[in-house]
Each structure stands twice: as structure tokens, then as C-alpha cells.
Short mmCIF file of C-alpha atoms and ligand atoms in Angstrom, two decimals:
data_model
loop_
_atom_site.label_atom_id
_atom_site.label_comp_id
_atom_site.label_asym_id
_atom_site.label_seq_id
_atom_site.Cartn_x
_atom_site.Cartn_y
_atom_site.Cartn_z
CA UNK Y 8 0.00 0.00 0.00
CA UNK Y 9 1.23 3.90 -0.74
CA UNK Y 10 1.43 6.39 2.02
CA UNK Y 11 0.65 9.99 1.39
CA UNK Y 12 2.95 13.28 2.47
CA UNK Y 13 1.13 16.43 2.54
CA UNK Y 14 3.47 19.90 2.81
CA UNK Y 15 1.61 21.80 5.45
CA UNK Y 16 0.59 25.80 4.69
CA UNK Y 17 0.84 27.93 7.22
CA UNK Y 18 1.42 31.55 8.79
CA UNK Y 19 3.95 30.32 11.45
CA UNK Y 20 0.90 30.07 14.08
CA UNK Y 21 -1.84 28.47 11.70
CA UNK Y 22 -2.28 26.25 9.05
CA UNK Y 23 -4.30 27.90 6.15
CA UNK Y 24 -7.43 26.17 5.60
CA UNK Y 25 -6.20 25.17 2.22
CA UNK Y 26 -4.25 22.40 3.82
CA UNK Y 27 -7.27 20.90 5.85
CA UNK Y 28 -9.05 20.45 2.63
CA UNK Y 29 -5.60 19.14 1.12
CA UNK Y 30 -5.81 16.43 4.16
CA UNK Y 31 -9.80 15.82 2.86
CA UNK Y 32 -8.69 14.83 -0.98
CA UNK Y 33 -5.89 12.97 0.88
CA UNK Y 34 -7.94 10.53 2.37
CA UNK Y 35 -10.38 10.08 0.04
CA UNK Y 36 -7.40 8.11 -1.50
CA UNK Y 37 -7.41 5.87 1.33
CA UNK Y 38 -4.05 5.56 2.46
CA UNK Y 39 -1.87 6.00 5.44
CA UNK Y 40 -1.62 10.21 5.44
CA UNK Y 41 1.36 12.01 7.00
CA UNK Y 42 2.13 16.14 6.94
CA UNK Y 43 5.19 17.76 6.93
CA UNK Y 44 5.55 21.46 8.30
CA UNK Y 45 8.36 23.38 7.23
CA UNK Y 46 9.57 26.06 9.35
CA UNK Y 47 12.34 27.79 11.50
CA UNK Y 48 9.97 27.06 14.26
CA UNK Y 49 7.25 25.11 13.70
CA UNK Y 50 5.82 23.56 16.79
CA UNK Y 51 2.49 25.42 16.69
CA UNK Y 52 1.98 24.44 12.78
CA UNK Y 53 2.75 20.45 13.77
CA UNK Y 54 0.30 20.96 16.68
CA UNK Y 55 -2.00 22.17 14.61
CA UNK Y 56 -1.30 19.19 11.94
CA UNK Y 57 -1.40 16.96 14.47
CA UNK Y 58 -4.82 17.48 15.58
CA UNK Y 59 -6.48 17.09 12.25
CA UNK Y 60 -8.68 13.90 11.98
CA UNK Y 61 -6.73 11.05 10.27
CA UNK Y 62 -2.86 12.16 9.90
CA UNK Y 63 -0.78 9.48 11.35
CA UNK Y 64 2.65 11.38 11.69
CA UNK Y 65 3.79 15.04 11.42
CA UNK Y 66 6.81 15.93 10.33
CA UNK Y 67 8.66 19.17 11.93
CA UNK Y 68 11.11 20.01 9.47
CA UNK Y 69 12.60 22.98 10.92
CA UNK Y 70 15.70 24.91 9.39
CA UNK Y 71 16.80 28.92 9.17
CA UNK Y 72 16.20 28.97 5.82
CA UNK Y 73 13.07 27.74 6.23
CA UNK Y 74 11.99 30.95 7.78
CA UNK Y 75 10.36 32.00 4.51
CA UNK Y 76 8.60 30.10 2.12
CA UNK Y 77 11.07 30.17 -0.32
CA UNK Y 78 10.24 26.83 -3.41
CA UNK Y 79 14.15 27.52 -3.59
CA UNK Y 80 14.93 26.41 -0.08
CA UNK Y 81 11.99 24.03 0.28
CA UNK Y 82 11.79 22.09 -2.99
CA UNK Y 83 15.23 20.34 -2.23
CA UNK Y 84 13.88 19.60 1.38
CA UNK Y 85 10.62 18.18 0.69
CA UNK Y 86 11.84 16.51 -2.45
CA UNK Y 87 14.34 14.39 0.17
CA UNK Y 88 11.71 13.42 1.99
CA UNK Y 89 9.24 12.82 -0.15
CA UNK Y 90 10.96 10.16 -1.84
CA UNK Y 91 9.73 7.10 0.45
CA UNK Y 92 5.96 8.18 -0.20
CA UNK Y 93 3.84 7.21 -2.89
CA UNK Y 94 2.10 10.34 -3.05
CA UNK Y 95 2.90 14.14 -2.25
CA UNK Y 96 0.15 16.34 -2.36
CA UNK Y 97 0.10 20.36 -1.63
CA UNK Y 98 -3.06 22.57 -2.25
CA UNK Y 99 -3.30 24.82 -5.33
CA UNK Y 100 -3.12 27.96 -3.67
CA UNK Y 101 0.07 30.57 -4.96
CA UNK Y 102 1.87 28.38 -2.37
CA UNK Y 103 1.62 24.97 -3.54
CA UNK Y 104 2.00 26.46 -7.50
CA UNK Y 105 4.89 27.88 -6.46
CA UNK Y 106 6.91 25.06 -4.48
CA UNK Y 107 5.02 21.46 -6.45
CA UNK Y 108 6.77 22.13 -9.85
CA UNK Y 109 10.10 22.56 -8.15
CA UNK Y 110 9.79 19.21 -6.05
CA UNK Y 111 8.10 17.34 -9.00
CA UNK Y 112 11.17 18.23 -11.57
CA UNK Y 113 13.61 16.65 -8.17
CA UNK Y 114 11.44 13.86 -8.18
CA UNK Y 115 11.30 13.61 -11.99
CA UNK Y 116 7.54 13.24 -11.77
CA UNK Y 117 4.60 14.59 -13.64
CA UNK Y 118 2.85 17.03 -12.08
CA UNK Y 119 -1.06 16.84 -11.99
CA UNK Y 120 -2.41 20.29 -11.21
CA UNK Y 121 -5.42 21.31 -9.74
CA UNK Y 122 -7.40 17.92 -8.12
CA UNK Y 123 -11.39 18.57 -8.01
CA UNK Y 124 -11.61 14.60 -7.68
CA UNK Y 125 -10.28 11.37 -6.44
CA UNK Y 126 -11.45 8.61 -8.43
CA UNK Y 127 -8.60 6.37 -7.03
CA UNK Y 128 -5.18 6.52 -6.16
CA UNK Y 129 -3.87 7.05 -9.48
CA UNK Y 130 -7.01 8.41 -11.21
CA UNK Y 131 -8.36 12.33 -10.86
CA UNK Y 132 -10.42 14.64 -12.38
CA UNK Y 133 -9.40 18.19 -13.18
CA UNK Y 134 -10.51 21.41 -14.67
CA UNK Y 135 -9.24 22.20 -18.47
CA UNK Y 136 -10.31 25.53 -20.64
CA UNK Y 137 -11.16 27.81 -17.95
CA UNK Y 138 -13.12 25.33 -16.71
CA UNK Y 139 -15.45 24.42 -18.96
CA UNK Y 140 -14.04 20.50 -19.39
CA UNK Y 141 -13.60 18.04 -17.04
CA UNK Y 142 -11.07 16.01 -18.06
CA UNK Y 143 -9.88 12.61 -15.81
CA UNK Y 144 -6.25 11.77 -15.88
CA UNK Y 145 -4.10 8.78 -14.96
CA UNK Y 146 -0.84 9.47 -12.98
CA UNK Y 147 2.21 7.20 -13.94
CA UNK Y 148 2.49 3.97 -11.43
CA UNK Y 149 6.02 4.15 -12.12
CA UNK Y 150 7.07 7.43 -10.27
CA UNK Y 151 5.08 9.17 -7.13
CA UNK Y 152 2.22 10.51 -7.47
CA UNK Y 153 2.45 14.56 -7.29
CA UNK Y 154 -0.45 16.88 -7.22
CA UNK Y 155 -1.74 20.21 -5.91
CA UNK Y 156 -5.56 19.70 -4.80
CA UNK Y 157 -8.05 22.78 -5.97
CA UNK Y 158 -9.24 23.45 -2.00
CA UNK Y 159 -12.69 25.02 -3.49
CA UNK Y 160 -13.53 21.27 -3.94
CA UNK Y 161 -13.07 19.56 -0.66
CA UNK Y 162 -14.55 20.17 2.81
CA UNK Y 163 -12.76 21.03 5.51
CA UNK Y 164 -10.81 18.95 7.51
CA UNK Y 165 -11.86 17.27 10.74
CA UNK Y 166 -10.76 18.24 14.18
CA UNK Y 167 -9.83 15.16 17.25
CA UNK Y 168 -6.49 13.61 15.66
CA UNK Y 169 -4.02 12.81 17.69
CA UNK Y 170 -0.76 12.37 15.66
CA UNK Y 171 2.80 11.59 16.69
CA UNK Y 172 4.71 14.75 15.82
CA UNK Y 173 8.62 13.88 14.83
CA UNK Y 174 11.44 15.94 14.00
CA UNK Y 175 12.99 15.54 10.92
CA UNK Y 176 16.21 17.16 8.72
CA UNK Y 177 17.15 16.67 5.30
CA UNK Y 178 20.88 16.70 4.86
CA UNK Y 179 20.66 18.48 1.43
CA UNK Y 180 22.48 21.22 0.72
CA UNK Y 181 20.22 24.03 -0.01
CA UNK Y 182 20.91 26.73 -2.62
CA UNK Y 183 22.83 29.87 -2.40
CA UNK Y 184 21.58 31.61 -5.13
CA UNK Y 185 18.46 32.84 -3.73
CA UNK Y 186 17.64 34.75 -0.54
CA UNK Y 187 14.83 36.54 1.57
CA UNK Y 188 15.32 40.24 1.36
CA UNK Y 189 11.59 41.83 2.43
CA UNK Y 190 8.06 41.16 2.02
CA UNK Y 191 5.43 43.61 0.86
CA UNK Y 192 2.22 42.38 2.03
CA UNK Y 193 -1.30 44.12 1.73
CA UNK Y 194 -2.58 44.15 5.22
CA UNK Y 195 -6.44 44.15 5.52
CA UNK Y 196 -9.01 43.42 8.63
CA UNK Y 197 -11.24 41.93 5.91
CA UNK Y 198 -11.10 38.11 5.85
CA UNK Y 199 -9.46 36.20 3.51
CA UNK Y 200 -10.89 36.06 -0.01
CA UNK Y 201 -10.14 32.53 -0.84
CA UNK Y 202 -11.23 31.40 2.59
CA UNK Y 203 -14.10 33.48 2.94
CA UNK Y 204 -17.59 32.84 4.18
CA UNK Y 205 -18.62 35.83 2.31
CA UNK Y 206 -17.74 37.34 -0.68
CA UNK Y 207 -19.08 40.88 -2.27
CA UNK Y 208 -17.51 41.95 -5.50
CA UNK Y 209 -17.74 44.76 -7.88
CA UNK Y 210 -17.18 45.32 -11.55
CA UNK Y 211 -16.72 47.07 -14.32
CA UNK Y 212 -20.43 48.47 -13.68
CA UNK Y 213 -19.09 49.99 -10.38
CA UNK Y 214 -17.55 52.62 -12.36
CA UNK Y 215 -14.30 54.02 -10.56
CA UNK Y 216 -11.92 53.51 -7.33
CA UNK Y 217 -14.18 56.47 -5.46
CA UNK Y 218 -17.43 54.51 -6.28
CA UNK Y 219 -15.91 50.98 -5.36
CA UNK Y 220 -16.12 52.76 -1.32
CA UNK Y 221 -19.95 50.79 -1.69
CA UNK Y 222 -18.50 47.77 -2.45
CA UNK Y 223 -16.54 47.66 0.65
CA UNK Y 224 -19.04 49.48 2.68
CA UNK Y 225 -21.61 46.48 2.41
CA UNK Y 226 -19.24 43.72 2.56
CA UNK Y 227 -18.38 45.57 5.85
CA UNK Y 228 -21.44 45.21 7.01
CA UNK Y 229 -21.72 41.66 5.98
CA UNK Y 230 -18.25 40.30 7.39
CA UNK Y 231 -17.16 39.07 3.99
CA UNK Y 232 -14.11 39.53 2.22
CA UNK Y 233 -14.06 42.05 -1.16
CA UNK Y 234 -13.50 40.51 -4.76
CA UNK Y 235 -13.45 42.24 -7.86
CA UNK Y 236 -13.60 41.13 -11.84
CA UNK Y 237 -10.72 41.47 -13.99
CA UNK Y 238 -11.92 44.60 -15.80
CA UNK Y 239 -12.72 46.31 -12.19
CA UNK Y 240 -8.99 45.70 -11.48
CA UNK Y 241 -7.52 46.67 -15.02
CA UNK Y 242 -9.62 49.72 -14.76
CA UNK Y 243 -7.64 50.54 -11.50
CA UNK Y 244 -10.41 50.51 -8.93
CA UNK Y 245 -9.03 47.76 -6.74
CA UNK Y 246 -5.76 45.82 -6.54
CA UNK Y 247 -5.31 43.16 -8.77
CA UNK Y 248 -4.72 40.60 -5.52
CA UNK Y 249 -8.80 41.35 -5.39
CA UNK Y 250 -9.38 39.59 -8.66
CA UNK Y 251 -11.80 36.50 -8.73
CA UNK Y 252 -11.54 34.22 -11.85
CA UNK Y 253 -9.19 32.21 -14.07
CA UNK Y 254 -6.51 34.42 -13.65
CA UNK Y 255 -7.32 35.65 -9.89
CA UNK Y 256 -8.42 33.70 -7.25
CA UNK Y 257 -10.83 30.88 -7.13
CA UNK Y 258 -13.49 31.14 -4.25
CA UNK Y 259 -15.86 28.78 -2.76
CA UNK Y 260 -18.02 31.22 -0.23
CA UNK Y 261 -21.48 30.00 0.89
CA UNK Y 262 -22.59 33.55 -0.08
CA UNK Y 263 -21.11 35.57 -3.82
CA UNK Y 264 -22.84 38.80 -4.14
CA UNK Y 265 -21.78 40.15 -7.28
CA UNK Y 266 -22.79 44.29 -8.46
CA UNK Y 267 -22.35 45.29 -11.96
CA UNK Y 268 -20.26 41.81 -13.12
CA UNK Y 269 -21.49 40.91 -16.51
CA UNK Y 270 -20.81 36.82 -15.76
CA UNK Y 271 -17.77 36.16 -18.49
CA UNK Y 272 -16.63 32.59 -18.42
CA UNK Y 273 -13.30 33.80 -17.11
CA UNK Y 274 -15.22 35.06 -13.94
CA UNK Y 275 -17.28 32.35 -13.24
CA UNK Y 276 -14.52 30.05 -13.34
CA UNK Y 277 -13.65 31.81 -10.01
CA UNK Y 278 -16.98 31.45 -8.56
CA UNK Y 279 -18.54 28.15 -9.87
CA UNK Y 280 -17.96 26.52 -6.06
CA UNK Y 281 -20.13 28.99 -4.38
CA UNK Y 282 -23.15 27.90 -2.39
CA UNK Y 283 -25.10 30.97 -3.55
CA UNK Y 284 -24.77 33.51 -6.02
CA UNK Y 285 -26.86 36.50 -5.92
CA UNK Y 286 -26.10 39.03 -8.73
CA UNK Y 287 -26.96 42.58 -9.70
CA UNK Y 288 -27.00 44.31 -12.81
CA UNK Y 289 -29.13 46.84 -14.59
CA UNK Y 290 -28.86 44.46 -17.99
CA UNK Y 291 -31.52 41.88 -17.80
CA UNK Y 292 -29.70 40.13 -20.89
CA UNK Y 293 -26.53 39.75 -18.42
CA UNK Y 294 -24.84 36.00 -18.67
CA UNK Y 295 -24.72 36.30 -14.85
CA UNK Y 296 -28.38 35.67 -14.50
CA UNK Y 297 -27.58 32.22 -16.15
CA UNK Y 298 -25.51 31.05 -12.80
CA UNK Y 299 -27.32 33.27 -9.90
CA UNK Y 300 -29.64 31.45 -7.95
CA UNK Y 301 -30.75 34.80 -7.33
CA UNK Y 302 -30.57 37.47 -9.82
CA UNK Y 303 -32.18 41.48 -9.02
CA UNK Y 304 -32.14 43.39 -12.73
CA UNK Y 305 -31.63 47.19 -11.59
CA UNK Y 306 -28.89 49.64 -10.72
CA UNK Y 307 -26.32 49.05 -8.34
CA UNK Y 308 -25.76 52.71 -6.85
CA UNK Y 309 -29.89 52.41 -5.64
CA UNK Y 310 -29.64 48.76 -4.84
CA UNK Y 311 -27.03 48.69 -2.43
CA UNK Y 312 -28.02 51.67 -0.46
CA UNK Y 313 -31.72 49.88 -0.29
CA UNK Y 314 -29.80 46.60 0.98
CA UNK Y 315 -28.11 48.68 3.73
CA UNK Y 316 -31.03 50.21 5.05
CA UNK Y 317 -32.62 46.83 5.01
CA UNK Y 318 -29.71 45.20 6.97
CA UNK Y 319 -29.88 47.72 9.71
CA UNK Y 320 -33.57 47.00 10.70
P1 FAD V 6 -18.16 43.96 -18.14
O1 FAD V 6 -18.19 42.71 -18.93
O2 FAD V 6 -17.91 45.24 -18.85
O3 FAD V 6 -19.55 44.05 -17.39
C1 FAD V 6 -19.96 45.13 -16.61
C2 FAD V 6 -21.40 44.86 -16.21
O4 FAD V 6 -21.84 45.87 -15.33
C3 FAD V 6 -22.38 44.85 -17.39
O5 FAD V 6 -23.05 43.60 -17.39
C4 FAD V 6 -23.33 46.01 -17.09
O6 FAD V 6 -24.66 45.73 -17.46
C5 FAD V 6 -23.21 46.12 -15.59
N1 FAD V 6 -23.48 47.47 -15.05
C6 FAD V 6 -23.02 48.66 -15.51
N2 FAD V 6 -23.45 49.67 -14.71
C7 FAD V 6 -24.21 49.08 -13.75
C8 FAD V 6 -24.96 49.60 -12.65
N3 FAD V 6 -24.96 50.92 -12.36
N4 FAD V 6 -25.66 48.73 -11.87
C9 FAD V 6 -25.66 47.40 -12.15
N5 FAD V 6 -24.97 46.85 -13.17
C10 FAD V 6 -24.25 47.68 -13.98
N6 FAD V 6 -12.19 38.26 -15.81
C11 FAD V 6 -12.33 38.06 -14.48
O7 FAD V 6 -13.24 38.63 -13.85
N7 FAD V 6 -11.44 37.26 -13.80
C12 FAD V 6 -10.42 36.62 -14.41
O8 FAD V 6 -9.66 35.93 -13.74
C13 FAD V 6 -10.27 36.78 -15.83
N8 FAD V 6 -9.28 36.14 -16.48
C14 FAD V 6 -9.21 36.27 -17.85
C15 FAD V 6 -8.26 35.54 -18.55
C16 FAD V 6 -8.20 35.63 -19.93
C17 FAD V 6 -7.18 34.82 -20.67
C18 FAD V 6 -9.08 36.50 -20.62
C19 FAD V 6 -9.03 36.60 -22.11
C20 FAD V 6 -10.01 37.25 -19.94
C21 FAD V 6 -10.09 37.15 -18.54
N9 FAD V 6 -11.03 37.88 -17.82
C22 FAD V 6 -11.17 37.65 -16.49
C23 FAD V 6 -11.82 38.95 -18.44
C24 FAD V 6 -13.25 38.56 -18.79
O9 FAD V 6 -13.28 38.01 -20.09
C25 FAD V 6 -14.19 39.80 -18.77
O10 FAD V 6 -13.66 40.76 -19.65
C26 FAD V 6 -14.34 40.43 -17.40
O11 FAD V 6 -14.69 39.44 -16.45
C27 FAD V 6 -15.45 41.48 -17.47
O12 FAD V 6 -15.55 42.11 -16.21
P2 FAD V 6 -16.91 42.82 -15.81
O13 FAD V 6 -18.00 41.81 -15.78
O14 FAD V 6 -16.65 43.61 -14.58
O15 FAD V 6 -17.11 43.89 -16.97
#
């Protein structure tokens, strides 16, 4: 029988929820499951690991260098110990895209990208044009098994594990030619957008960066995280790390409220694992209204302001 490595995603303290839902796909290919957390420090990540339903060992792989996710630094690492697993799996967040490739070309395996399903253990279904194929693939038997699992497709992970946490070093020599020098992140009190509950997000129809201010004002008021289309971001009224769709993020809130987003197949690829999609826009002809379970024809700027008052009976 195989045995499955995940690589762990985390902030140091937490394990993103990506990696949960990486453990989910894991098990559906029922086998033995082990993670590995890569850190300088990473005692609260393995506890965390650790107490996720169904992981038999975590790894703590801790190093300096291993500080900052850096694919440089970690690919070498996790390639080392990958090797005595079947499969290695990492979610498809900018993370995993980032550090699979690396550890795949090591391993000299094919990578299969993007998991929405585990048909068996060498089997999988996955996303082609945007989206609009399914196609099902067959991993080689002859080499592991490496893939990055789409998180918008699997349900969280269950709490009440109780795994046996292990240190572990690689003796590879890591590389010299790259190096941390400073991260630029946006900070925001907002939650995440590709972990969201709630998501509200404006498009081209919202008109400029000053009008965008009611975008944010009602996803304020509903706790959810702010998304935007690809035009609304080209156009300048929101940074592009807002952008939902094939080239943005993908999203999988219970609740997309969408203002002024006409519904191009780009877009919707972002958005097709949302519980509900409620749209508005003042075209009635709008390819939006095609996916909405709930669809309101009429203008943004007097149906938001209607919504707020509403919300704060
Ligand atoms: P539009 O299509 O211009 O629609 C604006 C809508 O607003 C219209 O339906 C209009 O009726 C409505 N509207 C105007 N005023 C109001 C008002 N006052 N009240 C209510 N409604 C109003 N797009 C993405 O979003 N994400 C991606 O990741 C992405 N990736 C792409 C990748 C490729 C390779 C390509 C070719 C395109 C990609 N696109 C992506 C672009 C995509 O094709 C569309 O151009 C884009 O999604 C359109 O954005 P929009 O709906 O905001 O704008």
C-alpha cells in the first residue's frame, strides 16, 4: 500500500485552511496520510497538523532557511523526503504552484495540477479551458504521485487527531543563489478572499476607485471579504490581488454577491464553487443571471443603499 505526504501551509501560528481540505482529498485516496511542516519554528503548525482527523505522523522540518517560504529552499527539502511516499500532495493555492513544480522536476515526476476529484489513487479529475471541461487523468504507477488539490472542492478537515509529531532534517544542501530580502504584504481586517464565508464583488459596472467605497461598505457590514472582476482591477479601482476568476483567485463562499459583473466565463470560473450567487446588474440580458440562484435586474448605486437600510432593521 502507498502512504501519502502532505506539505503543510501555514502563517507560522496556523495552518491555512487550504491544507485541511488538502488532508480531505488525501484521504479520500485511502491511504496511510502524514504532513510535513516546514519552518524555522514550527511547533504550533505540527500541533496544529497533528490534531487534524486522520494524519498518522507530522513531520517538523525545521531549518533557518526555512523561515520564509522560499520553493528555492523548500523544494530540495521536501523533495528528500518525499521520496519514500507514494504520493505528495500540496493545495493549489500561490503556495503549492509555487513550491510542487520545483519538487516534482527533483522527483522527476509529472505534475497533476489542480485535483477537483479522487477517483482512485492514481485516477483524478481536473478542470481544463477555464473550466469548462472536465477532463480525468491517470498518474504514472512508475514514479510518485504529485499533485496540488483545488481546495474550493473539498470540505474542511476534521478536528480530534491525535498524531505523533517527529522531528525531521534533510541533509541536502540548499541553494545559495536565492535569498529573503523583504516582504510587501497588503494588510487588511477583511477576511481572507479565498477562505471566505462571504464574498461581495464589484465590476466594471461599479464605475471608478471612489465609487468601489460601496463595495466595501456592504461587505463591511456583511463580514465578507471584497473581490473584484478582472476589468474592475484593469480599470484601477481595486488591486489586482482582489481579482476572482481564471486568472485571480478561485473562491468557494457560501454567499457571492456580485454588483455590476457581466458573468464572463473567465469570472465564473472563479466562482462556480459557491453555495449561492446573488447578482446585480441593470442588464436583464446579463450572462450572470444564467448562474445566480438569485438574480435582481436594476442599478447598483440604488440597490445597495436599499440593501443597507434593510440590513440595519
Ligand atoms: P463587463 O463585462 O464590462 O460588465 C460590466 C457589467 O456591469 C455589465 O453587465 C453592465 O450591465 C453592468 N453594469 C453597468 N453599470 C451598472 C450599474 N450601475 N448597476 C448594475 N450593473 C451595472 N475576468 C475576471 O473577472 N477574472 C479573471 O480571472 C479573468 N481572467 C481572464 C483571462 C483571460 C485569458 C481573458 C481573455 C479574460 C479574462 N477575464 C477575467 C476577463 C473577462 O473576459 C471579462 O472581460 C471580465 O470578467 C469582465 O468584467 P466585468 O463583468 O466587470 O465587466
Amino acid at each position: 500500500m502507498g502512504r501519502t505526504l502532505i506539505i503543510a501551509e501555514h502563517d507560522g501560528l496556523n495552518l491555512n485552511a487550504a491544507t485541511g481540505k488538502t488532508l480531505t482529498a488525501a484521504l479520500a485516496i485511502d491511504q496511510p496520510v502524514d504532513i510535513a511542516v516546514l519552518a524555522a519554528d514550527a511547533d504550533a503548525g505540527a500541533q496544529a497538523a497533528a490534531s487534524l482527523k486522520g494524519v498518522e505522523t507530522v513531520f517538523r522540518v525545521e531549518r533557518p532557511e526555512n523561515e520564509h517560504p522560499l520553493a528555492a529552499m523548500l523544494a530540495p527539502q521536501i523533495a528528500d523526503l518525499a521520496a519514500r511516499y507514494s504520493h505528495l500532495l500540496m493545495p493549489s493555492t500561490t503556495y503549492g504552484k509555487d513550491v510542487l513544480p520545483r519538487v516534482a522536476a527533483l522527483l522527476e515526476a509529472p505534475q497533476v495540477s489542480d485535483v477537483m476529484d479522487v477517483i482512485d489513487a492514481h485516477t483524478f479529475r481536473r478542470p481544463i479551458y477555464a473550466g469548462n471541461v472536465l477532463t480525468t487523468v491517470k498518474a504514472p504507477t512508475d514514479c510518485p504521485v504529485v499533485a496540488t488539490i483545488r481546495p474550493a472542492s473539498f470540505a474542511e478537515a476534521e478536528a480530534g487527531g491525535n498524531a505523533t509529531i517527529e522531528a525531521w532534517q534533510s541533509d541536502q544542501t540548499l541553494p545559495t543563489h536565492t535569498r529573503f530580502e523583504q516582504l510587501h504584504s497588503a494588510q487588511s481586517d477583511r477576511p481572507d478572499l479565498q477562505s471566505a464565508k462571504r464574498v461581495v464583488s464589484g465590476g466594471r459596472g461599479v464605475g471608478s476607485a471612489e465609487n468601489f467605497d460601496v463595495i466595501f461598505r456592504i461587505a463591511e457590514r456583511l463580514d465578507a471579504a471584497v473581490g473584484a472582476s478582472r476589468a474592475a482591477v484593469d480599470a484601477g479601482y481595486v488591486s489586482n490581488e482582489l481579482q476572482v476568476g481564471q486568472t485571480g483567485k478561485i473562491v468557494a463562499p457560501s454567499l457571492y454577491l456580485c454588483f455590476g459583473i457581466s458573468g464572463a466565463i473567465q469570472h465564473l470560473t472563479g466562482i462556480k464553487d459557491a453555495n449561492l450567487i446573488v447578482a446585480v446588474n441593470k442588464d436583464p440580458e446579463a450572462p450572470i443571471f444564467e448562474v445566480a440562484d438569485i438574480g435582481l435586474v436594476g442599478d447598483l448605486f440604488e440597490v445597495i443603499p436599499e440593501l443597507e437600510a434593510a440590513l440595519s432593521q
